[in-house]
PDB file of C-alpha atoms in Angstrom:
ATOM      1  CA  UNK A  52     -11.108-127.007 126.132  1.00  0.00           C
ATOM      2  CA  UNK A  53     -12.348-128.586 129.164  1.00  0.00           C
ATOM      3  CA  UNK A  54     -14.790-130.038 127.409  1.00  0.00           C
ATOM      4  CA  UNK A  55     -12.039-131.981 125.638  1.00  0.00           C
ATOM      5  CA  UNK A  56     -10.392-133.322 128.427  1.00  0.00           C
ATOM      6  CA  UNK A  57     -13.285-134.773 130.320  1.00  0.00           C
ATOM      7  CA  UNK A  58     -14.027-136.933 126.694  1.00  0.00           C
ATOM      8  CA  UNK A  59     -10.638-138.121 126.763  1.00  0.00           C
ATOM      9  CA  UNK A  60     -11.020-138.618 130.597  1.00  0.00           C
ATOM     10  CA  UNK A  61     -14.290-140.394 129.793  1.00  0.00           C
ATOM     11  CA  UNK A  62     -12.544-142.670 127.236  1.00  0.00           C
ATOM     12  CA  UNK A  63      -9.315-143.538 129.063  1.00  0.00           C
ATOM     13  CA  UNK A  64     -11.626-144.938 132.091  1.00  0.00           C
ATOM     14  CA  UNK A  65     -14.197-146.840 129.278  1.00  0.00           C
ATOM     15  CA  UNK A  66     -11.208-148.210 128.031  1.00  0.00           C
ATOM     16  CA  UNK A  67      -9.467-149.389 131.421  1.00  0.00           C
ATOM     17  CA  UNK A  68     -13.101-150.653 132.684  1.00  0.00           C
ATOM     18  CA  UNK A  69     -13.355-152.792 129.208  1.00  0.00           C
ATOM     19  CA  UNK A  70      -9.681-154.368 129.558  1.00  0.00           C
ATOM     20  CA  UNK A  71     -10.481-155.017 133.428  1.00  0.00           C
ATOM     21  CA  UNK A  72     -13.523-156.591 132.678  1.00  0.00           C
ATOM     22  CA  UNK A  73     -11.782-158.895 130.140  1.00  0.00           C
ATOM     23  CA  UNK A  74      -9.000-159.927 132.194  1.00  0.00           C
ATOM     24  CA  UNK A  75     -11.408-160.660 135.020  1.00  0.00           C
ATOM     25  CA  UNK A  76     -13.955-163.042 133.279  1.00  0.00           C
ATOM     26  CA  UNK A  77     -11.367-166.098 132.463  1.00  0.00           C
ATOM     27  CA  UNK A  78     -10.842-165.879 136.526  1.00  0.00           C
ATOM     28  CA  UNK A  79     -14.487-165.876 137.476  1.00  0.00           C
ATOM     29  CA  UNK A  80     -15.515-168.680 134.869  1.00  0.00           C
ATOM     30  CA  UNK A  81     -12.362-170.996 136.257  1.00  0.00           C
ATOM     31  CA  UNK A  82     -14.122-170.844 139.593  1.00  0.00           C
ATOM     32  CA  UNK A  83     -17.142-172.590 137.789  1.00  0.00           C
ATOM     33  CA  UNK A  84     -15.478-175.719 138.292  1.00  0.00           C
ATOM     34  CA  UNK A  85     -14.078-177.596 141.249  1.00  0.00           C
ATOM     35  CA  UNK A  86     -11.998-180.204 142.004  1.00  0.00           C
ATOM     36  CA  UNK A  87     -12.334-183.826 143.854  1.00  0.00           C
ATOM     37  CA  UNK A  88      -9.139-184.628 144.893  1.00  0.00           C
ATOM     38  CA  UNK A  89      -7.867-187.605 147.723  1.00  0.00           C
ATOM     39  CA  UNK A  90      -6.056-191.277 148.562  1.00  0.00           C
ATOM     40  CA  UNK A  91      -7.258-194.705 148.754  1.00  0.00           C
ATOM     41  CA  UNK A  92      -5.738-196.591 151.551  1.00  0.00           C
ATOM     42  CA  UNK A  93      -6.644-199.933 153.103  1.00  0.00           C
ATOM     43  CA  UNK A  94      -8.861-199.566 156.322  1.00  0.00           C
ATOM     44  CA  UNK A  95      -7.219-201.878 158.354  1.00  0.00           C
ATOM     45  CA  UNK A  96      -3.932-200.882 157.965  1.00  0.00           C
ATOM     46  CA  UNK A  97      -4.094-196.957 156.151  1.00  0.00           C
ATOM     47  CA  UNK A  98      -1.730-198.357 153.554  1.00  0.00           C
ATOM     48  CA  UNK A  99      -1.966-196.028 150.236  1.00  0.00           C
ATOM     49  CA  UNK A 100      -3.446-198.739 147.900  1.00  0.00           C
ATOM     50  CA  UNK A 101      -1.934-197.754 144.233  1.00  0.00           C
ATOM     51  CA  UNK A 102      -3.974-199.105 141.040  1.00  0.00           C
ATOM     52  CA  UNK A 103      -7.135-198.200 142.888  1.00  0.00           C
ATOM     53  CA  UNK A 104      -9.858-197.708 140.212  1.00  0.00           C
ATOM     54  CA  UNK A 105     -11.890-194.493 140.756  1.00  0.00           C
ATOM     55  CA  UNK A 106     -15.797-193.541 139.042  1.00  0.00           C
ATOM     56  CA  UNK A 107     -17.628-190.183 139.214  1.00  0.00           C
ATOM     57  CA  UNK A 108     -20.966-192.138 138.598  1.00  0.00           C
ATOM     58  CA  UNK A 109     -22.806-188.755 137.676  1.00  0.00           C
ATOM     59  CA  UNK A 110     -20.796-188.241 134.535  1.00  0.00           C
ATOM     60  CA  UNK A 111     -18.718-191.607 134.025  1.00  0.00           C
ATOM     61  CA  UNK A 112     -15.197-189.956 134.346  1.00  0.00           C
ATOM     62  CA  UNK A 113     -13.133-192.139 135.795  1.00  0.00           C
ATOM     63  CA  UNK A 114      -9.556-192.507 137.036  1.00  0.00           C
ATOM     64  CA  UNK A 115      -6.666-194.789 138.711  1.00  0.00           C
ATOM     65  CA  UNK A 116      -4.814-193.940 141.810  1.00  0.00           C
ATOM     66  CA  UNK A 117      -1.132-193.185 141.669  1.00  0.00           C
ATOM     67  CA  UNK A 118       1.856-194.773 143.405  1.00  0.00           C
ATOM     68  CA  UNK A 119       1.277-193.409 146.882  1.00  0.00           C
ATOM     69  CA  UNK A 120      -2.581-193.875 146.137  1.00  0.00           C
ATOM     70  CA  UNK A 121      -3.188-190.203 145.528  1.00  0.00           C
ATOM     71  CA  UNK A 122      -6.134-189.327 142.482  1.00  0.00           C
ATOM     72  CA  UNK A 123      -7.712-185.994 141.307  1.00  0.00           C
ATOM     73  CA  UNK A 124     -10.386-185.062 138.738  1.00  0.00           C
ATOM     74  CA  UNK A 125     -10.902-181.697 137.783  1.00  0.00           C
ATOM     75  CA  UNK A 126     -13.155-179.368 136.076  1.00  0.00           C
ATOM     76  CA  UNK A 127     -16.241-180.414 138.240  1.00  0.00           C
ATOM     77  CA  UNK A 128     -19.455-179.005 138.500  1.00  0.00           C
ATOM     78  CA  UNK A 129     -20.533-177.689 141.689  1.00  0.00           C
ATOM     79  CA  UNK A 130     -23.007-180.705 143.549  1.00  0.00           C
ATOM     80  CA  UNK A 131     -23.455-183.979 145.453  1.00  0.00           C
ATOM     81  CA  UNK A 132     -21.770-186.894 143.663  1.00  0.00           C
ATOM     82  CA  UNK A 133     -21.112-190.554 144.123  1.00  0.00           C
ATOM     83  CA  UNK A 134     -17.514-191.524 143.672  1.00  0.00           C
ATOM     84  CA  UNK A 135     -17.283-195.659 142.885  1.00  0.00           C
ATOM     85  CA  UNK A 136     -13.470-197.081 144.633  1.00  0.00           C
ATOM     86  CA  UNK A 137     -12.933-200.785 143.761  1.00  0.00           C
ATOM     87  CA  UNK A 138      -9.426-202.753 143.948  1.00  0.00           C
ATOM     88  CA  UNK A 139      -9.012-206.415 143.545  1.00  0.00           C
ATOM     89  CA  UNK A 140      -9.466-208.009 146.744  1.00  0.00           C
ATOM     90  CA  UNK A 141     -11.139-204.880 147.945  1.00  0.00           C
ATOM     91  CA  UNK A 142     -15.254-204.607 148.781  1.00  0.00           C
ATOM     92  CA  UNK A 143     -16.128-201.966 146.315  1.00  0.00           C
ATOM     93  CA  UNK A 144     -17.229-198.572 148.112  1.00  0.00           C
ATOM     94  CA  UNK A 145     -19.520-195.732 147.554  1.00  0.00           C
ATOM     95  CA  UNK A 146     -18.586-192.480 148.787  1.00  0.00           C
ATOM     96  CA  UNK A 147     -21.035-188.958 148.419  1.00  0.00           C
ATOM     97  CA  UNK A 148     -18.699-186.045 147.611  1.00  0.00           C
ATOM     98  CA  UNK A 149     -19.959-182.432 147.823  1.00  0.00           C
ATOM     99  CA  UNK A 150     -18.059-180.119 144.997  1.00  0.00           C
ATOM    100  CA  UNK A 151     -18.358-176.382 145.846  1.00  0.00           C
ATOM    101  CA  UNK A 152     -16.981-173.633 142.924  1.00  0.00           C
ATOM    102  CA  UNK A 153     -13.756-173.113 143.179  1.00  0.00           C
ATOM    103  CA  UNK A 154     -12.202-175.138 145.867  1.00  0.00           C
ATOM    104  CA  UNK A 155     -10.852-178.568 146.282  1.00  0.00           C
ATOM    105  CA  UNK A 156     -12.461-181.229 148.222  1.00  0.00           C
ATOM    106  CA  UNK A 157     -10.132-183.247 149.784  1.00  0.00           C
ATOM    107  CA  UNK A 158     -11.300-187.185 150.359  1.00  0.00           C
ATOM    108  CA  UNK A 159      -9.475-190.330 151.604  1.00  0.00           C
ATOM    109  CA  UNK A 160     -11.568-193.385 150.693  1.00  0.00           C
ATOM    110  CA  UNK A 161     -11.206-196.351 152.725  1.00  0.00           C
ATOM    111  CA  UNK A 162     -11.198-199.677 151.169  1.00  0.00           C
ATOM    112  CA  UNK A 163     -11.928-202.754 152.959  1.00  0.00           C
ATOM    113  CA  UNK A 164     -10.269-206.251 152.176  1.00  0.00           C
ATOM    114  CA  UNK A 165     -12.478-208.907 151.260  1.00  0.00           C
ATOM    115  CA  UNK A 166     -11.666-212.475 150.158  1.00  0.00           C
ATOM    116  CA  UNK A 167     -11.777-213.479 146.723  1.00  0.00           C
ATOM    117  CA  UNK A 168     -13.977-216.557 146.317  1.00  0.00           C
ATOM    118  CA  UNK A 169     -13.762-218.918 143.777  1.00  0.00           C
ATOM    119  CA  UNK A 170     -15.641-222.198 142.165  1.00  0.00           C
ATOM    120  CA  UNK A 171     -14.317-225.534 143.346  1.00  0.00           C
ATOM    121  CA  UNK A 172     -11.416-226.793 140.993  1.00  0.00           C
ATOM    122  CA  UNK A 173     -10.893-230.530 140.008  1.00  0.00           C
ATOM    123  CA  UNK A 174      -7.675-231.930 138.653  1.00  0.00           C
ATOM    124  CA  UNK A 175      -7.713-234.766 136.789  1.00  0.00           C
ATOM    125  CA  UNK A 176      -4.853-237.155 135.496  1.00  0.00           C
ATOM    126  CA  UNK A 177      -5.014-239.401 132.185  1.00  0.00           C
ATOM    127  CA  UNK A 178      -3.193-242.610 133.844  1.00  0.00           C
ATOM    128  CA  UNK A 179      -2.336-244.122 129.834  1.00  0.00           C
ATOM    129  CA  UNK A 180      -0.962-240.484 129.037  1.00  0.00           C
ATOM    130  CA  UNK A 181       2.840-241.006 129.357  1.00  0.00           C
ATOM    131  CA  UNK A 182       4.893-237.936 131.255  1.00  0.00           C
ATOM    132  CA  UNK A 183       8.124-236.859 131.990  1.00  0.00           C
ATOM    133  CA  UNK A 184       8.060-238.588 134.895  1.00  0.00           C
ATOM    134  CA  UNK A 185       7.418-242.077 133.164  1.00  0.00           C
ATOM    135  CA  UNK A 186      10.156-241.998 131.123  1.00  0.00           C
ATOM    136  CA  UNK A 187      13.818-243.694 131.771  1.00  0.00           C
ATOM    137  CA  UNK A 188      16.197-241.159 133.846  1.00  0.00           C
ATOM    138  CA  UNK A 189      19.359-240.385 133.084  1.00  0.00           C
ATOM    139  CA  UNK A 190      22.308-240.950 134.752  1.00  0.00           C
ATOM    140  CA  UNK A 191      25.511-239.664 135.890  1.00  0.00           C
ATOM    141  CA  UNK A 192      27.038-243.185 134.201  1.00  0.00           C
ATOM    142  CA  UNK A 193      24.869-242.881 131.064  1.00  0.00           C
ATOM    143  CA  UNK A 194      26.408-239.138 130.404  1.00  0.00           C
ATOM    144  CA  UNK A 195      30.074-240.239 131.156  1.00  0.00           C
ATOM    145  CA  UNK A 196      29.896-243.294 128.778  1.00  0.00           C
ATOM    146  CA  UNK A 197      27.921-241.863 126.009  1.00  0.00           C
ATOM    147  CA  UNK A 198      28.521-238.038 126.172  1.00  0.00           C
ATOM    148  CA  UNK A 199      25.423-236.340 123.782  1.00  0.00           C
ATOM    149  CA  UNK A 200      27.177-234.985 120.556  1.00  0.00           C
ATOM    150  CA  UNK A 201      23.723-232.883 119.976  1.00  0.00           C
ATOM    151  CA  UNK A 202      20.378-232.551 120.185  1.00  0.00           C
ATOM    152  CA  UNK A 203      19.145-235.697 118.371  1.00  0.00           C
ATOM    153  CA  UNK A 204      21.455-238.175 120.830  1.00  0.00           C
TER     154      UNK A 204
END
C-alpha cells in the first residue's frame, strides 16, 4: 500500500513539474527580446520634435515619432545597433544603441537644425503675355450704371 502512494506521489509532482515548466517557458522566451524606446527633441532648444523619422539600420525597421516626440520598437535582439533620426530641416544623426534581454533602453536623440539650401531660382515675365493686371479696371461708376445681370456681362 505504500508502495501505491509514493507512485501517485511520484506522479502528482511529474505532473506539477510538467505544467510549471510550461507556464514558465513563454516568460523566459519574452525576455529574448528587448526594447529601444526614447524622444527626439531639438538640441538647441529640447523641444519634442513630432514626425521625426526613426531607422534600426541592422534590420531596416523603421518608425515615426509621436506627438510629444516619443518612439518605441520592440521585439529586439539583444546587441549594438545604429538607430538613423532625420527631420526636415534637421542634420540627420547616428546614434549606437546597446539592447540587453529583457529590458528597455531608454534614448533621447538630439537633432540639430540645419538650413535647407536650395538652387538659385529665376523668374521670368513674357512682356506680350497680357495679365490681369493689363486689363481695363472696373469701377464703382461702371457697376452702378451697368449692374452685371450674370456671368457673361
Amino acid at each position: 500500500m505504500r508502495y501505491c502512494g509514493m507512485k501517485r506521489a511520484f506522479a502528482g509532482m511529474a505532473v506539477v513539474w510538467t505544467l510549471l515548466l510550461f507556464v514558465s517557458v513563454p516568460v523566459i522566451r519574452g525576455q529574448e527580446y528587448g526594447i529601444i524606446a526614447g524622444v527626439v527633441v531639438d538640441a538647441r532648444t529640447g523641444q519634442r520634435l513630432s514626425g521625426a523619422n526613426l531607422l534600426v539600420e541592422e534590420s531596416g525597421l523603421g518608425t515615426i515619432s509621436g506627438a510629444e516626440g516619443a518612439f518605441r520598437f520592440t521585439r529586439q535582439q539583444p546587441g549594438t545597433y545604429t538607430l538613423i533620426a532625420s527631420f526636415v530641416g534637421y542634420r540627420t544623426t547616428f546614434v549606437q544603441v546597446t539592447v540587453t534581454a529583457g529590458a528597455e533602453t531608454g534614448i533621447t536623440v538630439r537633432l540639430r537644425s540645419e538650413p535647407i539650401e536650395l538652387q538659385r531660382v529665376l523668374v521670368e515675365a513674357d512682356p506680350t503675355a497680357t495679365s490681369a493686371s493689363s486689363s481695363r479696371p472696373v469701377r464703382v461708376f461702371d457697376l452702378r450704371v451697368r449692374p452685371l445681370r450674370s456671368s457673361r456681362d
